[in-house]
XYZ file of C-alpha atoms in Angstrom:
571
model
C 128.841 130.350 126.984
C 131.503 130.647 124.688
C 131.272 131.410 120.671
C 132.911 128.596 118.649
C 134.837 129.562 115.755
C 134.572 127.161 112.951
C 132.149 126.043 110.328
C 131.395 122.296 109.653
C 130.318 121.851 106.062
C 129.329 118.301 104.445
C 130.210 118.106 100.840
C 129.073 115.498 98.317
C 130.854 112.703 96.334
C 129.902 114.526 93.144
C 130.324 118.122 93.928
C 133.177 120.023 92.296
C 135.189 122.757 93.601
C 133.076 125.510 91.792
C 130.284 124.541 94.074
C 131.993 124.173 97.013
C 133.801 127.541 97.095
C 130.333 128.989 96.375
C 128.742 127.175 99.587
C 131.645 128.217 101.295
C 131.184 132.143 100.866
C 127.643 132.178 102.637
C 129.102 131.727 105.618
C 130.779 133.928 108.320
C 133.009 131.754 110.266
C 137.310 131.531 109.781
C 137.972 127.998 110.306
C 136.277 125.559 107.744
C 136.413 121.812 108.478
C 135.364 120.284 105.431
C 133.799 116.835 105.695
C 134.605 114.911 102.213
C 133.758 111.143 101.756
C 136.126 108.901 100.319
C 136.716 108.746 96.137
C 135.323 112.344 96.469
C 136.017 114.408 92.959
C 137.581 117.130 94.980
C 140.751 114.344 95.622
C 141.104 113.562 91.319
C 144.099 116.367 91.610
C 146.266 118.048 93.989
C 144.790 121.275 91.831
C 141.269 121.186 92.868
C 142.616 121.304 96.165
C 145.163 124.575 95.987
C 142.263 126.255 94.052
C 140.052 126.085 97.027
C 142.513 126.609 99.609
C 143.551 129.643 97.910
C 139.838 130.932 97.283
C 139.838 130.733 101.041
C 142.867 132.322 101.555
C 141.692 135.267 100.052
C 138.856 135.250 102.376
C 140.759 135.745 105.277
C 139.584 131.741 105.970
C 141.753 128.792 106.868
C 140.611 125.390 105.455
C 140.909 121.684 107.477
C 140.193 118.732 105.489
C 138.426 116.173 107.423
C 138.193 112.664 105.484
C 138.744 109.004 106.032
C 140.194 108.802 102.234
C 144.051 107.642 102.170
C 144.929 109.455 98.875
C 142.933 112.669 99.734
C 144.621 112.724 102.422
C 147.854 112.408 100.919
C 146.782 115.057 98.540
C 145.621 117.457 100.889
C 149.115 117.378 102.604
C 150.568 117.832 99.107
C 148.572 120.986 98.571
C 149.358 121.974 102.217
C 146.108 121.771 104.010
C 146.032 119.829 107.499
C 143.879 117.054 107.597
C 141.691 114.963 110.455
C 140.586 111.665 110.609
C 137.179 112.659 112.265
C 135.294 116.306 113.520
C 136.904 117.842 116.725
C 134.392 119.394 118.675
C 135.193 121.374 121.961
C 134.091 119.824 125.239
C 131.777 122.046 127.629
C 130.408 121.307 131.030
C 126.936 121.005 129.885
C 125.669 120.392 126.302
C 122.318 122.285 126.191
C 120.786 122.554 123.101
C 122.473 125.947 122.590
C 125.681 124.470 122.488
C 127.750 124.903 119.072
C 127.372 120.953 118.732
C 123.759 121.029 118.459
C 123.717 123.843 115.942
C 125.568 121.311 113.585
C 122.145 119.760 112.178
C 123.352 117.477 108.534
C 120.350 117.507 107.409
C 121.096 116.959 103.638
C 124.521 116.656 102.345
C 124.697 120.327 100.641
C 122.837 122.039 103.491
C 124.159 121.481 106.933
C 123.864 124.791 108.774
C 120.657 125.277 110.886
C 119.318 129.249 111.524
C 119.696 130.370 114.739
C 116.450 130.529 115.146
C 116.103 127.224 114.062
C 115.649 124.188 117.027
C 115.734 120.408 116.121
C 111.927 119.568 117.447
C 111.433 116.546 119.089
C 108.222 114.712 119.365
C 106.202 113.560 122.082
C 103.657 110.873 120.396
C 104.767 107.551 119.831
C 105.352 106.473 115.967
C 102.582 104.048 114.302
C 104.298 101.318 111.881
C 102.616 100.825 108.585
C 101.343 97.192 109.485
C 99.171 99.016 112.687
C 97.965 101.795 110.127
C 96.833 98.331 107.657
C 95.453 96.670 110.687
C 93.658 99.738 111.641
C 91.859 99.889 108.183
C 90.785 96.646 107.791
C 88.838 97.113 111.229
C 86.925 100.011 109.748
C 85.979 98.438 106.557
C 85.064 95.207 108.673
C 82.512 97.984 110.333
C 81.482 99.556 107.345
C 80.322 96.200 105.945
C 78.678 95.139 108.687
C 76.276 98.258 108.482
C 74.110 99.186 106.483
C 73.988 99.058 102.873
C 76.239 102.217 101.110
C 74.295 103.430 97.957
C 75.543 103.833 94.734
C 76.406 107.304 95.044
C 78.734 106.530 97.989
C 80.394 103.770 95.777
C 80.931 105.362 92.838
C 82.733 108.182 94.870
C 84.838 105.787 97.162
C 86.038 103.837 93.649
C 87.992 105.481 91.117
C 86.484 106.878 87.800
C 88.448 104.843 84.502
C 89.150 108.463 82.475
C 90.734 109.663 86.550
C 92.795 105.672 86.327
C 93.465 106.694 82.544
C 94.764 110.301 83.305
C 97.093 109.404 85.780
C 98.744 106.905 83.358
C 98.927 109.227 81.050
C 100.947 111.475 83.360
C 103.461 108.908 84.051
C 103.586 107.984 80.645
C 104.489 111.576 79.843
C 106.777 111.889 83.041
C 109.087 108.912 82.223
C 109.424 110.212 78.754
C 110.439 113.154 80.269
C 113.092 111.211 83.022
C 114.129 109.436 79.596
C 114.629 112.745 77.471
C 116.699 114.161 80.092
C 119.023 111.409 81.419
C 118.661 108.865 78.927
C 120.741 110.790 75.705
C 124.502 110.070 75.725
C 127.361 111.324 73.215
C 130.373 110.113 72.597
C 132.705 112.114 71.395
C 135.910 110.413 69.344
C 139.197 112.622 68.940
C 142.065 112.008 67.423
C 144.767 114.209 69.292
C 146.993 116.609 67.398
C 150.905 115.661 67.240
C 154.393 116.609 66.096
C 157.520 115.432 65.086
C 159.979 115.416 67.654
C 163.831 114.289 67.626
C 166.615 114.704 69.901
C 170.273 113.733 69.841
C 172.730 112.702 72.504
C 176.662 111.580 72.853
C 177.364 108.439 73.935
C 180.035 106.656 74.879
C 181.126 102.656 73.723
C 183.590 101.556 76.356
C 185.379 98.386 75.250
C 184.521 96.172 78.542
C 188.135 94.938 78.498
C 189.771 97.969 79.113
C 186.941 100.056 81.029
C 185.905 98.177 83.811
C 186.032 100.165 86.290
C 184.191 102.923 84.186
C 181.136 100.849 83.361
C 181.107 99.730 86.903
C 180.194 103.422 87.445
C 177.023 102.978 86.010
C 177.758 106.585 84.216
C 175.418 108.387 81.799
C 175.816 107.424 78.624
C 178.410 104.950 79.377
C 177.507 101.600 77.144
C 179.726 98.697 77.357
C 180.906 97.318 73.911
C 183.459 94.489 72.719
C 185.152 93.178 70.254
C 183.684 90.269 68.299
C 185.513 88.894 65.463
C 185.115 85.780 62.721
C 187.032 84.267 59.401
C 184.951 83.905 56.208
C 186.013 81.922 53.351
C 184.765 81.138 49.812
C 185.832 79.199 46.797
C 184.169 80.853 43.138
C 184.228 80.304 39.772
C 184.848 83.254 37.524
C 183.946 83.262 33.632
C 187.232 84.550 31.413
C 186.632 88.123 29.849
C 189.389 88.341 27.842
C 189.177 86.736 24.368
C 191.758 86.403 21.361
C 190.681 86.699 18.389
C 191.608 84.453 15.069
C 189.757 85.660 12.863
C 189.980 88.200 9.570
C 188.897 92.292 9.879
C 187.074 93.558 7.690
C 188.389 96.676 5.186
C 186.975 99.099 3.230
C 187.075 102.943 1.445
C 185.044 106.153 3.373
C 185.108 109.074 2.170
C 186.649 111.691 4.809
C 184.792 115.471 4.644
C 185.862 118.478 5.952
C 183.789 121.966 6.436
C 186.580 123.628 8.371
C 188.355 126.616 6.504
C 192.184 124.958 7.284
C 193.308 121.527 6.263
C 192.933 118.794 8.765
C 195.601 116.289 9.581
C 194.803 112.660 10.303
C 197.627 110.410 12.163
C 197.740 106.776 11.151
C 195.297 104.755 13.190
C 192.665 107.330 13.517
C 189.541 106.078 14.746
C 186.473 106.355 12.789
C 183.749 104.598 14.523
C 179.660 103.434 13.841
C 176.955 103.996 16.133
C 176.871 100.894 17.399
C 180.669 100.907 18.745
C 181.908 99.309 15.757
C 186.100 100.910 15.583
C 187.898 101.005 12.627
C 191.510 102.943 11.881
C 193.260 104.202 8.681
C 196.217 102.531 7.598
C 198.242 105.852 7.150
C 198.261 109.645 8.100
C 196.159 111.771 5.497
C 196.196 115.565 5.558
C 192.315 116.272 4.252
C 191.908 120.279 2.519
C 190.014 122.720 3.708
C 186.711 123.940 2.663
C 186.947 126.058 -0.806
C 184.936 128.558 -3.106
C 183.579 127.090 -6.351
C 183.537 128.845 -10.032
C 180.094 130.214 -8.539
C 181.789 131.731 -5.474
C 179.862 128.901 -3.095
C 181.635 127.151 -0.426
C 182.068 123.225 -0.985
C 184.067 121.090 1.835
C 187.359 119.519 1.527
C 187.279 115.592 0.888
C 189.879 112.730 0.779
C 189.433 108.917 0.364
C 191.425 106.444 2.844
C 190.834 103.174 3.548
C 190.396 101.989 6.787
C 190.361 98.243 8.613
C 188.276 97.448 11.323
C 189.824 96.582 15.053
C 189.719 92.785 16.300
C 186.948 94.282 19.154
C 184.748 97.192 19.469
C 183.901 98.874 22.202
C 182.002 97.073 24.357
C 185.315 94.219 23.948
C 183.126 91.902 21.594
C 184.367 90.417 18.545
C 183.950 92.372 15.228
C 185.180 89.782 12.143
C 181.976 89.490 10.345
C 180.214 92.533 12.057
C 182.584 94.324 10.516
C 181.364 94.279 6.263
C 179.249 96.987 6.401
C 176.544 98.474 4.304
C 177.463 101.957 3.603
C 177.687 104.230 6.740
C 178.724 107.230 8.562
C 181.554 107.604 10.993
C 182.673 109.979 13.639
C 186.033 110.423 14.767
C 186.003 109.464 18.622
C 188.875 111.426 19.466
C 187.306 114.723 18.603
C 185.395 116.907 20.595
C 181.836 117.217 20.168
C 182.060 120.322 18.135
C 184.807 119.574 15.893
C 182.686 116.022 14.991
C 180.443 118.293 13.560
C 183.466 120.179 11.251
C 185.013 116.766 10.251
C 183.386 113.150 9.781
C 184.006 110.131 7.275
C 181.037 108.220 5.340
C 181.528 104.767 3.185
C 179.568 104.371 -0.173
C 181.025 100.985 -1.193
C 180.328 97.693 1.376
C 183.040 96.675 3.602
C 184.583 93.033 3.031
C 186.862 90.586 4.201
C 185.584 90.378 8.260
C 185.406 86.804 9.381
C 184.466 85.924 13.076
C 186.955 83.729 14.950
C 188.085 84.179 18.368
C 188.479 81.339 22.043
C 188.630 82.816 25.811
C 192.148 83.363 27.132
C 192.720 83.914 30.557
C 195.065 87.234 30.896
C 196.118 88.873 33.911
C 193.222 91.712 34.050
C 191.047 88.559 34.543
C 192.641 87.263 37.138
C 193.172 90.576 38.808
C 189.457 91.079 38.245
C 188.433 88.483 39.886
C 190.679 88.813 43.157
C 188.982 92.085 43.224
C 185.147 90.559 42.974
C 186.378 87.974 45.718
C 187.597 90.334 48.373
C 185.101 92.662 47.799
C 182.068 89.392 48.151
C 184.316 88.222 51.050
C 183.706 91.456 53.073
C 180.162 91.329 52.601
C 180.284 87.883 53.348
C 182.234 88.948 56.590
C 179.743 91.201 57.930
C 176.852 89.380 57.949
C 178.984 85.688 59.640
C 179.560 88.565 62.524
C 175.907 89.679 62.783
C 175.348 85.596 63.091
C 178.130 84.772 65.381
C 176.040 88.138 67.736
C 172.995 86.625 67.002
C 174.143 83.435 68.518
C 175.620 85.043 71.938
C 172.268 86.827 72.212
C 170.293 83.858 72.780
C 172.842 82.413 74.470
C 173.272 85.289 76.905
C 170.161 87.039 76.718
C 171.379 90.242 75.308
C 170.865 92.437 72.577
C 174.401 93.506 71.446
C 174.189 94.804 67.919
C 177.602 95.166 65.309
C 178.581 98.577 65.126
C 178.020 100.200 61.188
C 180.836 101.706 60.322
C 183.378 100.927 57.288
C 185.701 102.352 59.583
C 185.402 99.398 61.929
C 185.193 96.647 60.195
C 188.786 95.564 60.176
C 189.295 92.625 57.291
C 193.054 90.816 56.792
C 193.398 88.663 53.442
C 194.699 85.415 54.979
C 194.396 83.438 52.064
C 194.060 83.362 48.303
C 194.452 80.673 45.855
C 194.776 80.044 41.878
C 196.305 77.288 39.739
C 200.090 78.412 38.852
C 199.731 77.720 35.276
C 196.081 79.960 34.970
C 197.230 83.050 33.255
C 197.762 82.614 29.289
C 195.451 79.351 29.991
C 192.734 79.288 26.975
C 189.844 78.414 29.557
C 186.252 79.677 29.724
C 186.276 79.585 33.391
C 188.299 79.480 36.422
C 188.312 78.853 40.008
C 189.632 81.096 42.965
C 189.863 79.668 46.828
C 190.210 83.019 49.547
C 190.224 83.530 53.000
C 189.840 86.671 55.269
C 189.595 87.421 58.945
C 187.014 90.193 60.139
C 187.018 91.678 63.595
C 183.898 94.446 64.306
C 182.193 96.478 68.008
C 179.218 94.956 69.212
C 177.310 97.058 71.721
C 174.420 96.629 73.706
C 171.382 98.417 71.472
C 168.782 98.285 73.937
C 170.886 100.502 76.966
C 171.342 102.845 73.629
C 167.341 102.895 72.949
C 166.070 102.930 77.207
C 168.893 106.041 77.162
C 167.188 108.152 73.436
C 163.760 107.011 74.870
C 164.558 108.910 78.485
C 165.967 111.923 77.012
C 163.063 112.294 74.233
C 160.711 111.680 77.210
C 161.999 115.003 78.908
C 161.780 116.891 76.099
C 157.751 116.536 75.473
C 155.404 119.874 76.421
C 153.470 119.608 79.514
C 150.742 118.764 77.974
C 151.380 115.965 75.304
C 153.089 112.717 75.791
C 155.048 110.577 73.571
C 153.284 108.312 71.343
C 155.062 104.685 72.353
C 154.281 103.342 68.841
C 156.053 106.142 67.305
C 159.880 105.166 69.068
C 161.228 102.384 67.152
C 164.587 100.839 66.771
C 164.434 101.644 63.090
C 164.052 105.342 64.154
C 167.354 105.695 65.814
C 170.381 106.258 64.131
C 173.890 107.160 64.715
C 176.926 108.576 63.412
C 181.060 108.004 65.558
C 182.179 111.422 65.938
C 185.330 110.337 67.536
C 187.720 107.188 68.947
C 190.443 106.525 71.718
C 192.147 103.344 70.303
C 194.243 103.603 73.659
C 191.457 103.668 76.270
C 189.261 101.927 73.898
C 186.597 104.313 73.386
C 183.967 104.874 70.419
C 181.954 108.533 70.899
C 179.167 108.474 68.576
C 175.589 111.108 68.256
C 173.190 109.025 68.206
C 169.181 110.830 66.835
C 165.775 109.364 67.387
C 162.576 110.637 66.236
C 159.282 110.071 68.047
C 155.884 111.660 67.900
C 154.361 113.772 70.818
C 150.485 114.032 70.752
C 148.222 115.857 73.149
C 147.117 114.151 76.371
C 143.220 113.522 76.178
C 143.173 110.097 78.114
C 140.437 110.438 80.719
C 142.662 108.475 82.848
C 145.247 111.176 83.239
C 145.152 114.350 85.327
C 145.610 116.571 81.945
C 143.210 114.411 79.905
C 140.872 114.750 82.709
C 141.284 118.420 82.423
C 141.020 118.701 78.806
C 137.770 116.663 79.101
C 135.956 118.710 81.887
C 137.000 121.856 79.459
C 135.301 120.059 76.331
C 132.337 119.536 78.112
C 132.002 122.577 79.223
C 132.173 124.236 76.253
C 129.692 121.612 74.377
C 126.610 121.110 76.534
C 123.314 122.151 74.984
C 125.078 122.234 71.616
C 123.790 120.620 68.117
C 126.631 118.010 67.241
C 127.604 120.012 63.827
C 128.687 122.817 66.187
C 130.200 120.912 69.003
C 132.378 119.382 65.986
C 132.863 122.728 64.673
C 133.866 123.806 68.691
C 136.213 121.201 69.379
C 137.889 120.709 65.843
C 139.276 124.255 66.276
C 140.748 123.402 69.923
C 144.709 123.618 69.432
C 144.837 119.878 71.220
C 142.539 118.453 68.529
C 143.581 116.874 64.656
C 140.048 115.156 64.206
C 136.652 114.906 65.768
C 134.167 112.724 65.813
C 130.628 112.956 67.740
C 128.235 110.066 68.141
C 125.037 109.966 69.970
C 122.283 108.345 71.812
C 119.592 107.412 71.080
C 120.550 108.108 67.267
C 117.776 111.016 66.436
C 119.605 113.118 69.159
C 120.584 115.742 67.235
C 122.184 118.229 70.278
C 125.165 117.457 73.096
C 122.807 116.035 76.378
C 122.932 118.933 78.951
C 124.281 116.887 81.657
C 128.235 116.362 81.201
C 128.412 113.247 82.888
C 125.995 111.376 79.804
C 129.421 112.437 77.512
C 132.021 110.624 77.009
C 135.742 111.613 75.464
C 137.555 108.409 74.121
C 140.239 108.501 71.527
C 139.809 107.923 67.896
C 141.343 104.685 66.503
C-alpha cells in the first residue's frame, strides 16, 4: 500500500495567517494543499500569502493553494504558489478504508486530520425522525391515562417545580447578559492622520503649435502646446489739468535769520526758508549772517541778521499760497541744508506777514499732457491683459479647453497704434481734457490643465510608501511658475513650474496599508481603558489626533474582540 505524501488542511473564512502557520506546524507531511473558500482573509494581500509560504519554506514544506476564488488565485500566482481548482487525490486499485482518502475526515473546518487510530464508524440501526419519536410519546401517555389513577406524588415529580421554572430563567437571563457583555460593546476609533508639506518642481516646455508640430505630435514629457493669442484695446479719458497759474499777490515779510555756528554764514539770493506746513518763501538778496560771539561776560550769543523774504506763487505740495501766505509769527528752516546744519542756522518772523492775495485758473502745460499719455498707456496695458484673458475665455468654451495667458511682463508685447489730443490743448486755460488711444497686445496661452495632470504625476511619485497625497490639498492656486529661458526661433518658452500638496498617512480600511495599520491598532488596543488606547495610538508616528467612541456608552475599556472596532477617519 503506498504512503501518500501530502497533508489536506481546511482553513476558515476568518482565520488569519498567524493561525494557519500554527495549524500547519503540527503536522509531519511536505506537501500542504490548503483548502481556502472564496473572500477568505488570507487573499486581502499578496503579503499574507509570501508570509506563509515562506514560514513553510523554512520548514522544509512546499505549499499548494487549492481555491475556487478568482483573485486568490491571482494572488497566489503573484506570491508564487501553484494553485488548483479542486483536491487531487491519487487513484489506487482498491479504496479500503485504509486508503490515504479515507484518512481525510473534515470534520470541522479547523480540525481535519483523523488519528490513525481513529476509523469513521458507521451504524447499523436505522435513524428515527423526530415526528416517530412525538408519535411514539403520545401512545404512552394515551396508556398512562387510560390506567390507573397517578397520585400526587407522581405528579408533582413529573411537573416542574416554579422556583426550578424560575432558576432556569434566571440562568438565561444571566447568560444573555453575558453573550451581550462580550459581543455586544463596539468602539470606534476616529483618527485624524498625520501629514506634511510636500512640493516638487519640474521643467517644462511651451511649444508654439505653429512651429512644433511635429514635436507635440510626439506626445513628449513635458512637451505642452502653446500659441499666440493677441487683441487691440482702446479707451477715450478725461484727465483733470494739474498745472495752475497763478494771478494773484505773495505775501512779504521780515524774519530774523540766527546763527550758532562759530564762522559767518552766507545766504545766496532766493534762499529758501520754509514753514512746516510746506509753505516756501525766498530772500530778495544774498546776506552774509556773523558768526556766533563772546559777550562782555565771556558767554557765547549767536550771530543774527534781518532780511526780508516773499513767499513763492506755490508751495510744495503745487497749491496756491496768496493768502496762505500772511503769517502769524513763525519759524523757518532752510530746505537746502542738511539736517545737522538746520540745527546751526534757522530764520524766525516776529512781525505778521502781509500782502498775499489768492488768485490763480488751470492751464494746461505740457507736463499735463505728458502726464496723462503716461496714465493712458499705462491703464491701456492693464486694460490689454485682461480683453486677452476674455478673448481665452471665449475659445475655452468654444473649444473645450483650458488654455490660460502666460504671466510674464516679458510677454506681453503692447504697440501704441493710436493716440489723440486737440492741436490747440497745450497753453489752453481748461480744467479738463480729453485723450483718445489705441494699442495692440499679443500674449502665450497654454493649456493649464496638461501643466497641472503633469505637477500632479510627478508629486504623486514622490509620496513615502506609506502616505498618499491629500487630493484636496493640489490646487491650481498652488502651482506656480517662473520662464527660465526662450527660443524665439523654434518658438519655445522653458519655464520651472512648483506645486505644493500635502501627504498624510494611509489609514483607509479600504487600502492594503490602511488595512495594515488597522490590524496593528487593534492589536495593540484590545482589553485597554479608552484613556490609554488614546494615549497608545496618539503617540503612533502615523497619527495627528485621536478620537475613541464606544458602545454601549458606559463602556469604559476597548471590547476584546477586534472585529467589534472600527478605524474611520476623523472629519
Amino acid at each position: 500500500m503506498g504512503k501518500i505524501s501530502r497533508q489536506i488542511i481546511y482553513i476558515e473564512i476568518d482565520e488569519e495567517v498567524t493561525a494557519i502557520s500554527d495549524r500547519i506546524k503540527r503536522f509531519r507531511r511536505k506537501e500542504i494543499l490548503l483548502v481556502v473558500p472564496r473572500k477568505a482573509i488570507l487573499f486581502q494581500s499578496v503579503v499574507n500569502l509570501k508570509i506563509l509560504k515562506n514560514k513553510l519554506k523554512e520548514k522544509g514544506k512546499r505549499l499548494i493553494i487549492v481555491t475556487s476564488d478568482r483573485n486568490g488565485k491571482h494572488m497566489a500566482e503573484k506570491a508564487g504558489i501553484k494553485v488548483l481548482k479542486r483536491v487531487e487525490v491519487e487513484k489506487t486499485e482498491a479504496q479500503g478504508e485504509d486508503t490515504p482518502q479515507m484518512k481525510i475526515q473534515p470534520i470541522q473546518a479547523r480540525r481535519n486530520l483523523t488519528p490513525k487510530e481513529e476509523r469513521p464508524q458507521r451504524f447499523t440501526e436505522k435513524k428515527i425522525s423526530i415526528r416517530e419519536l412525538l408519535s411514539e410519546f403520545r401512545m404512552q401517555n394515551k396508556k398512562k391515562k387510560k390506567g390507573s389513577k397517578d397520585s400526587m406524588d407522581d405528579f408533582n415529580f413529573n411537573k416542574p417545580k416554579r422556583k426550578f421554572i424560575a432558576l432556569i430563567i434566571i440562568v438565561s437571563i444571566g447568560l444573555f447578559g453575558l453573550i451581550t457583555y462580550i459581543a455586544l460593546p463596539s468602539a470606534t476609533i476616529y483618527i485624524r492622520p498625520k501629514f506634511d508639506n510636500l512640493d516638487f518642481s519640474v521643467n517644462v516646455t511651451l511649444a508654439d503649435k505653429r512651429k512644433n508640430q511635429t514635436l507635440i505630435r510626439q506626445n513628449k514629457p513635458h512637451i505642452i502646446s502653446s500659441e499666440v493669442v493677441s487683441t487691440s484695446t482702446k479707451q477715450t479719458k478725461i484727465y483733470k489739468t494739474a498745472s495752475k497759474e497763478f494771478n494773484g499777490t505773495n505775501a512779504q515779510g521780515k524774519i530774523l535769520i540766527t546763527n550758532t555756528f562759530n564762522e559767518e554764514w552766507e545766504l545766496r539770493e532766493g534762499t529758501r526758508f520754509q514753514t512746516k506746513d510746506g509753505l516756501v518763501f525766498r530772500i530778495k538778496k544774498g546776506v552774509i549772517v556773523p558768526p556766533k560771539s563772546r559777550d562782555e561776560a565771556g558767554e557765547f550769543k549767536p550771530g543774527n541778521l534781518v532780511a526780508i523774504v516773499e513767499a513763492d506763487p506755490f508751495d510744495i505740495y503745487g497749491q496756491p499760497v496768496g493768502a496762505e501766505g500772511n503769517l502769524s509769527p513763525t519759524r523757518f528752516t532752510i530746505p537746502g541744508l542738511s539736517k545737522y546744519n538746520q540745527r546751526l542756522i534757522w530764520g524766525e518772523s516776529h512781525e505778521p506777514f502781509v500782502g498775499g492775495v489768492t488768485s490763480y485758473r488751470e492751464i494746461v502745460e505740457e507736463d499735463d499732457i505728458e502726464s496723462a499719455k503716461k496714465q493712458i498707456q499705462d491703464n491701456l496695458i492693464l486694460l490689454a491683459k485682461e480683453d486677452l484673458r476674455t478673448y481665452i475665455d471665449e475659445v475655452n468654451k468654444i473649444n473645450k479647453t483650458n488654455l490660460t495667458l502666460l504671466d510674464d511682463s516679458r510677454y506681453l508685447k503692447t504697440e501704441l497704434e493710436d493716440l489723440r489730443f486737440s492741436d490747440d490743448l497745450e497753453g489752453s486755460y481748461k480744467e479738463k481734457f480729453e485723450l483718445f488711444a489705441r494699442i495692440s497686445a499679443e500674449g502665450v496661452a497654454f493649456d493649464f490643465d496638461q501643466l497641472f495632470a503633469i505637477l500632479k504625476k510627478e508629486l504623486g511619485t514622490r509620496t513615502h510608501p506609506n502616505m498618499q497625497l491629500r487630493d484636496d490639498s493640489i490646487a491650481p492656486e498652488n502651482i506656480s511658475y517662473e520662464v527660465i529661458d526662450e527660443d524665439d526661433i523654434l518658438g519655445q518658452i522653458k519655464i520651472t513650474a512648483t506645486v505644493i500638496g500635502i501627504e498624510e498617512f494611509v489609514i483607509e480600511p479600504s487600502t492594503e496599508a490602511g488595512a495594515r495599520f488597522g490590524a496593528k491598532v487593534k492589536e495593540k488596543v484590545v482589553g485597554l481603558s479608552l484613556e490609554e488606547a488614546e494615549s497608545l495610538i496618539g503617540n503612533l508616528p502615523e497619527v495627528d489626533a485621536v478620537e475613541i467612541k464606544s458602545w454601549p456608552i458606559w463602556i469604559s475599556k476597548i471590547p476584546r474582540i477586534p472585529e467589534s472596532i472600527d478605524i474611520k477617519l476623523m472629519d
